[in-house]
PDB file of C-alpha atoms in Angstrom:
ATOM      1  CA  MET A 970      -0.280   2.260-187.646  1.00  0.00           C
ATOM      2  CA  THR A 971       3.596   2.237-186.314  1.00  0.00           C
ATOM      3  CA  ARG A 972       5.078   2.772-183.391  1.00  0.00           C
ATOM      4  CA  ALA A 973       8.610   3.612-182.270  1.00  0.00           C
ATOM      5  CA  PRO A 974       9.823   1.838-179.313  1.00  0.00           C
ATOM      6  CA  GLY A 975       9.197   3.106-175.822  1.00  0.00           C
ATOM      7  CA  ASP A 976       6.559   5.676-176.756  1.00  0.00           C
ATOM      8  CA  HIS A 977       3.637   4.677-174.007  1.00  0.00           C
ATOM      9  CA  LEU A 978       4.605   4.449-170.703  1.00  0.00           C
ATOM     10  CA  VAL A 979       2.295   4.083-167.621  1.00  0.00           C
ATOM     11  CA  LEU A 980       3.513   4.027-164.082  1.00  0.00           C
ATOM     12  CA  GLU A 981       0.987   3.571-161.168  1.00  0.00           C
ATOM     13  CA  VAL A 982       1.455   6.535-158.585  1.00  0.00           C
ATOM     14  CA  ALA A 983      -0.775   7.765-155.258  1.00  0.00           C
ATOM     15  CA  GLY A 984      -3.111   4.841-156.276  1.00  0.00           C
ATOM     16  CA  ASP A 985      -3.816   6.079-159.929  1.00  0.00           C
ATOM     17  CA  LEU A 986      -2.728   5.510-163.391  1.00  0.00           C
ATOM     18  CA  VAL A 987      -0.377   8.566-165.047  1.00  0.00           C
ATOM     19  CA  GLU A 988       0.302   7.738-169.259  1.00  0.00           C
ATOM     20  CA  ILE A 989       3.024   9.464-170.660  1.00  0.00           C
ATOM     21  CA  ARG A 990       2.978   9.067-174.399  1.00  0.00           C
ATOM     22  CA  CYS A 991       5.224  10.258-177.410  1.00  0.00           C
ATOM     23  CA  SER A 992       3.677  10.403-180.523  1.00  0.00           C
ATOM     24  CA  THR A 993       5.288   9.631-184.344  1.00  0.00           C
ATOM     25  CA  THR A 994       4.433  11.287-187.604  1.00  0.00           C
ATOM     26  CA  ALA A 995       2.498   7.921-188.264  1.00  0.00           C
ATOM     27  CA  ASP A 996       0.026  10.319-185.515  1.00  0.00           C
ATOM     28  CA  GLY A 997       0.269  13.226-187.796  1.00  0.00           C
ATOM     29  CA  ASP A 998       1.418  17.074-187.019  1.00  0.00           C
ATOM     30  CA  PHE A 999       0.857  18.503-183.432  1.00  0.00           C
ATOM     31  CA  HIS A1000       1.476  21.915-184.946  1.00  0.00           C
ATOM     32  CA  ILE A1001      -0.736  24.610-182.733  1.00  0.00           C
ATOM     33  CA  GLU A1002      -0.428  26.883-185.702  1.00  0.00           C
ATOM     34  CA  GLY A1003      -2.417  24.361-188.710  1.00  0.00           C
ATOM     35  CA  PRO A1004      -6.216  23.936-189.460  1.00  0.00           C
ATOM     36  CA  ARG A1005      -7.843  23.754-185.284  1.00  0.00           C
ATOM     37  CA  ALA A1006     -10.410  21.552-185.851  1.00  0.00           C
ATOM     38  CA  ALA A1007      -8.073  19.092-188.026  1.00  0.00           C
ATOM     39  CA  LEU A1008      -5.591  19.410-184.293  1.00  0.00           C
ATOM     40  CA  VAL A1009      -8.275  19.195-182.085  1.00  0.00           C
ATOM     41  CA  HIS A1010     -10.191  15.782-183.971  1.00  0.00           C
ATOM     42  CA  ARG A1011      -5.972  14.397-183.555  1.00  0.00           C
ATOM     43  CA  ARG A1012      -5.921  15.097-180.339  1.00  0.00           C
ATOM     44  CA  THR A1013      -8.434  13.195-179.082  1.00  0.00           C
ATOM     45  CA  ALA A1014      -7.550  10.340-181.617  1.00  0.00           C
ATOM     46  CA  PHE A1015      -4.175  10.005-180.070  1.00  0.00           C
ATOM     47  CA  ALA A1016      -4.807  10.483-176.240  1.00  0.00           C
ATOM     48  CA  PRO A1017      -8.547  10.271-175.458  1.00  0.00           C
ATOM     49  CA  GLY A1018      -9.268  13.171-172.869  1.00  0.00           C
ATOM     50  CA  THR A1019      -9.868  16.684-172.647  1.00  0.00           C
ATOM     51  CA  TRP A1020      -6.669  18.391-173.809  1.00  0.00           C
ATOM     52  CA  THR A1021      -4.814  21.488-172.615  1.00  0.00           C
ATOM     53  CA  GLN A1022      -1.761  22.353-175.229  1.00  0.00           C
ATOM     54  CA  LEU A1023      -0.177  25.719-175.355  1.00  0.00           C
ATOM     55  CA  ASP A1024       1.452  28.612-177.624  1.00  0.00           C
ATOM     56  CA  GLU A1025       4.910  28.017-176.813  1.00  0.00           C
ATOM     57  CA  VAL A1026       7.073  30.931-176.983  1.00  0.00           C
ATOM     58  CA  HIS A1027      10.322  29.314-175.766  1.00  0.00           C
ATOM     59  CA  GLY A1028      10.209  31.213-172.400  1.00  0.00           C
ATOM     60  CA  THR A1029       9.968  29.604-168.759  1.00  0.00           C
ATOM     61  CA  ALA A1030       5.644  30.394-167.822  1.00  0.00           C
ATOM     62  CA  VAL A1031       4.480  27.454-165.734  1.00  0.00           C
ATOM     63  CA  LEU A1032       0.250  27.455-166.353  1.00  0.00           C
ATOM     64  CA  HIS A1033      -1.497  25.409-163.415  1.00  0.00           C
ATOM     65  CA  VAL A1034      -4.477  23.268-164.688  1.00  0.00           C
ATOM     66  CA  ASP A1035      -7.538  23.213-162.627  1.00  0.00           C
ATOM     67  CA  ALA A1036      -9.680  21.788-164.617  1.00  0.00           C
ATOM     68  CA  PRO A1037      -9.638  19.765-167.732  1.00  0.00           C
ATOM     69  CA  GLY A1038      -8.912  22.238-170.735  1.00  0.00           C
ATOM     70  CA  GLU A1039      -8.037  24.873-168.751  1.00  0.00           C
ATOM     71  CA  HIS A1040      -5.196  27.289-170.516  1.00  0.00           C
ATOM     72  CA  ASP A1041      -5.829  25.058-174.222  1.00  0.00           C
ATOM     73  CA  PHE A1042      -3.944  27.102-176.137  1.00  0.00           C
ATOM     74  CA  GLU A1043      -2.909  30.003-173.993  1.00  0.00           C
ATOM     75  CA  VAL A1044       0.917  31.138-174.106  1.00  0.00           C
ATOM     76  CA  GLY A1045       3.394  29.270-171.683  1.00  0.00           C
ATOM     77  CA  ASP A1046       5.873  26.817-172.168  1.00  0.00           C
ATOM     78  CA  ALA A1047       5.142  24.317-169.208  1.00  0.00           C
ATOM     79  CA  LEU A1048       2.389  22.661-167.387  1.00  0.00           C
ATOM     80  CA  VAL A1049       1.322  21.315-164.119  1.00  0.00           C
ATOM     81  CA  CYS A1050      -1.505  19.561-162.453  1.00  0.00           C
ATOM     82  CA  ARG A1051      -3.104  17.526-159.762  1.00  0.00           C
ATOM     83  CA  ARG A1052      -6.576  16.705-160.694  1.00  0.00           C
ATOM     84  CA  ARG A1053      -7.984  13.497-163.201  1.00  0.00           C
ATOM     85  CA  GLY A1054      -8.446  13.302-166.716  1.00  0.00           C
ATOM     86  CA  CYS A1055      -6.723  16.674-167.971  1.00  0.00           C
ATOM     87  CA  VAL A1056      -4.270  15.869-171.204  1.00  0.00           C
ATOM     88  CA  LEU A1057      -0.962  18.248-170.405  1.00  0.00           C
ATOM     89  CA  GLY A1058       0.481  18.154-174.066  1.00  0.00           C
ATOM     90  CA  VAL A1059       3.885  20.333-175.169  1.00  0.00           C
ATOM     91  CA  TRP A1060       4.738  20.571-179.155  1.00  0.00           C
ATOM     92  CA  VAL A1061       8.317  19.933-180.499  1.00  0.00           C
ATOM     93  CA  GLY A1062      10.477  19.276-183.429  1.00  0.00           C
ATOM     94  CA  ASP A1063      13.420  18.959-181.829  1.00  0.00           C
ATOM     95  CA  CYS A1064      12.963  20.468-178.643  1.00  0.00           C
ATOM     96  CA  ALA A1065      13.036  18.349-175.667  1.00  0.00           C
ATOM     97  CA  PRO A1066       9.593  17.296-174.217  1.00  0.00           C
ATOM     98  CA  VAL A1067      10.040  16.191-170.662  1.00  0.00           C
ATOM     99  CA  ALA A1068       7.199  14.723-168.293  1.00  0.00           C
ATOM    100  CA  PHE A1069       7.169  14.719-164.709  1.00  0.00           C
ATOM    101  CA  ILE A1070       5.868  13.021-162.134  1.00  0.00           C
ATOM    102  CA  GLY A1071       5.051  13.786-158.525  1.00  0.00           C
ATOM    103  CA  ASP A1072       4.912  10.777-155.786  1.00  0.00           C
ATOM    104  CA  ALA A1073       1.740  12.015-154.295  1.00  0.00           C
ATOM    105  CA  GLY A1074      -0.344  12.453-157.541  1.00  0.00           C
ATOM    106  CA  ALA A1075       1.502  16.088-158.957  1.00  0.00           C
ATOM    107  CA  ILE A1076       1.633  15.608-162.864  1.00  0.00           C
ATOM    108  CA  GLY A1077       4.065  18.270-165.076  1.00  0.00           C
ATOM    109  CA  VAL A1078       4.982  18.312-168.842  1.00  0.00           C
ATOM    110  CA  ALA A1079       7.521  21.128-170.216  1.00  0.00           C
ATOM    111  CA  HIS A1080       9.028  22.366-173.918  1.00  0.00           C
ATOM    112  CA  ALA A1081      12.446  22.553-173.166  1.00  0.00           C
ATOM    113  CA  GLY A1082      14.269  24.779-176.360  1.00  0.00           C
ATOM    114  CA  TRP A1083      17.873  25.860-175.473  1.00  0.00           C
ATOM    115  CA  LYS A1084      17.005  28.626-175.308  1.00  0.00           C
ATOM    116  CA  GLY A1085      14.032  28.042-172.294  1.00  0.00           C
ATOM    117  CA  ALA A1086      16.254  25.335-171.092  1.00  0.00           C
ATOM    118  CA  LEU A1087      18.784  28.262-170.286  1.00  0.00           C
ATOM    119  CA  ASP A1088      16.442  30.284-168.801  1.00  0.00           C
ATOM    120  CA  GLY A1089      15.208  27.563-166.681  1.00  0.00           C
ATOM    121  CA  VAL A1090      11.951  26.589-167.521  1.00  0.00           C
ATOM    122  CA  LEU A1091      12.593  22.863-165.800  1.00  0.00           C
ATOM    123  CA  GLN A1092      13.363  23.957-162.900  1.00  0.00           C
ATOM    124  CA  ALA A1093      10.305  26.880-162.980  1.00  0.00           C
ATOM    125  CA  THR A1094       8.131  23.492-163.524  1.00  0.00           C
ATOM    126  CA  VAL A1095       9.210  21.202-161.163  1.00  0.00           C
ATOM    127  CA  ALA A1096       8.928  24.317-157.788  1.00  0.00           C
ATOM    128  CA  ALA A1097       5.748  24.240-159.079  1.00  0.00           C
ATOM    129  CA  MET A1098       5.250  20.605-158.737  1.00  0.00           C
ATOM    130  CA  ARG A1099       6.795  20.278-155.405  1.00  0.00           C
ATOM    131  CA  PRO A1100       6.392  19.395-152.061  1.00  0.00           C
ATOM    132  CA  ASP A1101       5.903  16.179-154.080  1.00  0.00           C
ATOM    133  CA  ARG A1102       8.985  14.150-154.697  1.00  0.00           C
ATOM    134  CA  VAL A1103       9.494  14.706-158.975  1.00  0.00           C
ATOM    135  CA  THR A1104      10.350  11.847-161.482  1.00  0.00           C
ATOM    136  CA  ALA A1105      11.281  13.201-165.089  1.00  0.00           C
ATOM    137  CA  TYR A1106      10.965  11.713-168.389  1.00  0.00           C
ATOM    138  CA  LEU A1107      12.201  12.770-171.286  1.00  0.00           C
ATOM    139  CA  GLY A1108      11.031  12.402-174.926  1.00  0.00           C
ATOM    140  CA  PRO A1109      12.430  12.816-178.474  1.00  0.00           C
ATOM    141  CA  CYS A1110      14.546  15.081-179.100  1.00  0.00           C
ATOM    142  CA  ILE A1111      17.522  16.361-180.860  1.00  0.00           C
ATOM    143  CA  HIS A1112      20.860  15.245-180.081  1.00  0.00           C
ATOM    144  CA  ALA A1113      24.447  15.790-180.000  1.00  0.00           C
ATOM    145  CA  CYS A1114      25.465  14.226-183.245  1.00  0.00           C
ATOM    146  CA  CYS A1115      22.635  16.427-185.595  1.00  0.00           C
ATOM    147  CA  TYR A1116      22.764  19.493-183.270  1.00  0.00           C
ATOM    148  CA  GLU A1117      25.611  21.736-184.121  1.00  0.00           C
ATOM    149  CA  PHE A1118      25.596  25.548-182.412  1.00  0.00           C
ATOM    150  CA  GLY A1119      27.811  27.967-182.709  1.00  0.00           C
ATOM    151  CA  THR A1120      30.333  28.778-180.112  1.00  0.00           C
ATOM    152  CA  GLU A1121      29.006  31.853-178.731  1.00  0.00           C
ATOM    153  CA  GLU A1122      26.374  30.404-177.541  1.00  0.00           C
ATOM    154  CA  LEU A1123      27.387  26.602-176.597  1.00  0.00           C
ATOM    155  CA  ALA A1124      29.832  28.613-174.243  1.00  0.00           C
ATOM    156  CA  ALA A1125      26.890  29.763-172.256  1.00  0.00           C
ATOM    157  CA  PHE A1126      25.625  26.558-171.829  1.00  0.00           C
ATOM    158  CA  THR A1127      29.339  25.352-170.654  1.00  0.00           C
ATOM    159  CA  ASP A1128      29.760  28.121-168.131  1.00  0.00           C
ATOM    160  CA  ARG A1129      25.697  27.382-166.842  1.00  0.00           C
ATOM    161  CA  PHE A1130      25.661  23.670-166.547  1.00  0.00           C
ATOM    162  CA  GLY A1131      29.554  22.232-166.993  1.00  0.00           C
ATOM    163  CA  GLY A1132      31.313  21.011-169.886  1.00  0.00           C
ATOM    164  CA  GLN A1133      29.258  18.133-170.276  1.00  0.00           C
ATOM    165  CA  VAL A1134      27.356  19.311-172.177  1.00  0.00           C
ATOM    166  CA  ALA A1135      29.344  20.180-175.083  1.00  0.00           C
ATOM    167  CA  ALA A1136      29.960  18.042-177.493  1.00  0.00           C
ATOM    168  CA  THR A1137      30.524  17.114-181.585  1.00  0.00           C
ATOM    169  CA  THR A1138      28.402  16.699-184.831  1.00  0.00           C
ATOM    170  CA  ALA A1139      28.253  13.537-186.556  1.00  0.00           C
ATOM    171  CA  TRP A1140      30.124  15.719-188.996  1.00  0.00           C
ATOM    172  CA  GLY A1141      32.561  17.694-186.320  1.00  0.00           C
ATOM    173  CA  SER A1142      31.050  20.821-185.745  1.00  0.00           C
ATOM    174  CA  PRO A1143      30.372  21.902-182.186  1.00  0.00           C
ATOM    175  CA  ALA A1144      27.335  20.577-180.961  1.00  0.00           C
ATOM    176  CA  LEU A1145      24.774  21.377-177.688  1.00  0.00           C
ATOM    177  CA  ASP A1146      23.925  17.797-176.414  1.00  0.00           C
ATOM    178  CA  MET A1147      20.034  18.798-174.995  1.00  0.00           C
ATOM    179  CA  PRO A1148      20.031  15.493-172.954  1.00  0.00           C
ATOM    180  CA  ALA A1149      22.815  15.937-171.106  1.00  0.00           C
ATOM    181  CA  VAL A1150      21.404  19.663-170.406  1.00  0.00           C
ATOM    182  CA  VAL A1151      18.034  18.656-169.539  1.00  0.00           C
ATOM    183  CA  ARG A1152      19.691  16.025-167.090  1.00  0.00           C
ATOM    184  CA  ALA A1153      22.001  18.908-165.677  1.00  0.00           C
ATOM    185  CA  ALA A1154      18.761  21.237-165.460  1.00  0.00           C
ATOM    186  CA  LEU A1155      17.096  18.534-162.960  1.00  0.00           C
ATOM    187  CA  ALA A1156      19.942  17.233-161.046  1.00  0.00           C
ATOM    188  CA  GLU A1157      19.627  21.287-160.108  1.00  0.00           C
ATOM    189  CA  CYS A1158      16.486  20.491-157.855  1.00  0.00           C
ATOM    190  CA  GLY A1159      17.204  17.362-157.467  1.00  0.00           C
ATOM    191  CA  VAL A1160      14.715  15.174-160.029  1.00  0.00           C
ATOM    192  CA  ALA A1161      16.317  12.337-161.379  1.00  0.00           C
ATOM    193  CA  LEU A1162      15.733  11.251-165.474  1.00  0.00           C
ATOM    194  CA  VAL A1163      14.680   8.667-166.541  1.00  0.00           C
ATOM    195  CA  GLY A1164      13.774   6.378-170.034  1.00  0.00           C
ATOM    196  CA  GLU A1165      15.867   7.033-173.196  1.00  0.00           C
ATOM    197  CA  SER A1166      15.444   9.483-175.476  1.00  0.00           C
ATOM    198  CA  ARG A1167      15.610   9.183-179.296  1.00  0.00           C
ATOM    199  CA  CYS A1168      17.409  11.710-181.668  1.00  0.00           C
ATOM    200  CA  THR A1169      14.119  13.453-184.117  1.00  0.00           C
ATOM    201  CA  GLY A1170      17.822  13.972-186.362  1.00  0.00           C
ATOM    202  CA  CYS A1171      18.575  10.636-187.155  1.00  0.00           C
ATOM    203  CA  ASP A1172      15.045   9.099-187.032  1.00  0.00           C
ATOM    204  CA  ALA A1173      13.270  10.073-190.208  1.00  0.00           C
ATOM    205  CA  ALA A1174      11.194   7.451-189.736  1.00  0.00           C
ATOM    206  CA  HIS A1175       9.533   8.409-187.000  1.00  0.00           C
ATOM    207  CA  TYR A1176      10.048  12.134-186.179  1.00  0.00           C
ATOM    208  CA  TRP A1177       9.854  15.454-187.920  1.00  0.00           C
ATOM    209  CA  SER A1178      12.800  17.614-187.433  1.00  0.00           C
ATOM    210  CA  HIS A1179      13.552  21.697-188.216  1.00  0.00           C
ATOM    211  CA  ARG A1180      17.145  21.292-187.345  1.00  0.00           C
ATOM    212  CA  ARG A1181      17.642  18.326-189.778  1.00  0.00           C
ATOM    213  CA  ARG A1182      15.585  18.436-192.589  1.00  0.00           C
ATOM    214  CA  ARG A1183      13.629  21.889-192.615  1.00  0.00           C
ATOM    215  CA  GLN A1184      10.114  19.857-191.675  1.00  0.00           C
ATOM    216  CA  ALA A1185       7.117  21.812-190.106  1.00  0.00           C
ATOM    217  CA  GLY A1186       5.590  18.839-188.257  1.00  0.00           C
ATOM    218  CA  ARG A1187       5.394  18.602-184.834  1.00  0.00           C
ATOM    219  CA  GLN A1188       5.317  15.762-182.591  1.00  0.00           C
ATOM    220  CA  VAL A1189       3.483  15.914-179.464  1.00  0.00           C
ATOM    221  CA  MET A1190       3.987  14.224-175.191  1.00  0.00           C
ATOM    222  CA  THR A1191       1.410  14.309-173.174  1.00  0.00           C
ATOM    223  CA  ILE A1192       0.571  13.128-169.662  1.00  0.00           C
ATOM    224  CA  CYS A1193      -2.783  12.314-167.982  1.00  0.00           C
ATOM    225  CA  ARG A1194      -2.978  10.625-164.590  1.00  0.00           C
ATOM    226  CA  ARG A1195      -6.234   8.614-164.684  1.00  0.00           C
ATOM    227  CA  ALA A1196      -8.234   6.509-162.518  1.00  0.00           C
ATOM    228  CA  PRO A1197      -6.993   2.832-162.522  1.00  0.00           C
ATOM    229  CA  GLY A1198      -9.670   0.574-163.956  1.00  0.00           C
TER     230      GLY A1198
END
């Protein structure tokens, strides 16, 4: 299996291990609108455990998972949990998948497309994890080099987050810088964004892209808290 660099991270937090994984095209398609049995099999092969993967709608709803598998395939765009053994997953084409780790054991994950990011899905996820101090990790998403954006919609972002979220594409058109949007949104609630994000538009060898290549496939980002050993 061909892996992309930096797609598997294991951290020790509050005496447990927290594992973050980002899939590539080699792991298969994680779009929930495909055959359900095949998706369930693919999920188990990618990240062992009982999953919760939402029917995402570009909103701001955050669901609390209190038992493995709770809320699987329900509508929402973010998940938080304080239990061991719960695999939380968000599936994306070009949108930003963000994983969250709290210092006292909370974990979370959010699907942040442009609409959800503008409406506050990341801030809502952090709020649901308090009183933990939270650190965030951004997975592969489309970057400004590939993300042409309408000037009227772009103005809504610069009004909200400042001029640093505006950029230009590789071909010179107005663009939205999604990593900068994520960073700015998280800064509003005092959360640091660590690690690097690769561009789904540029890296055709590893990722699907709806915006650049009109592909239907989706990758997934998962987070799970496990007992050590």
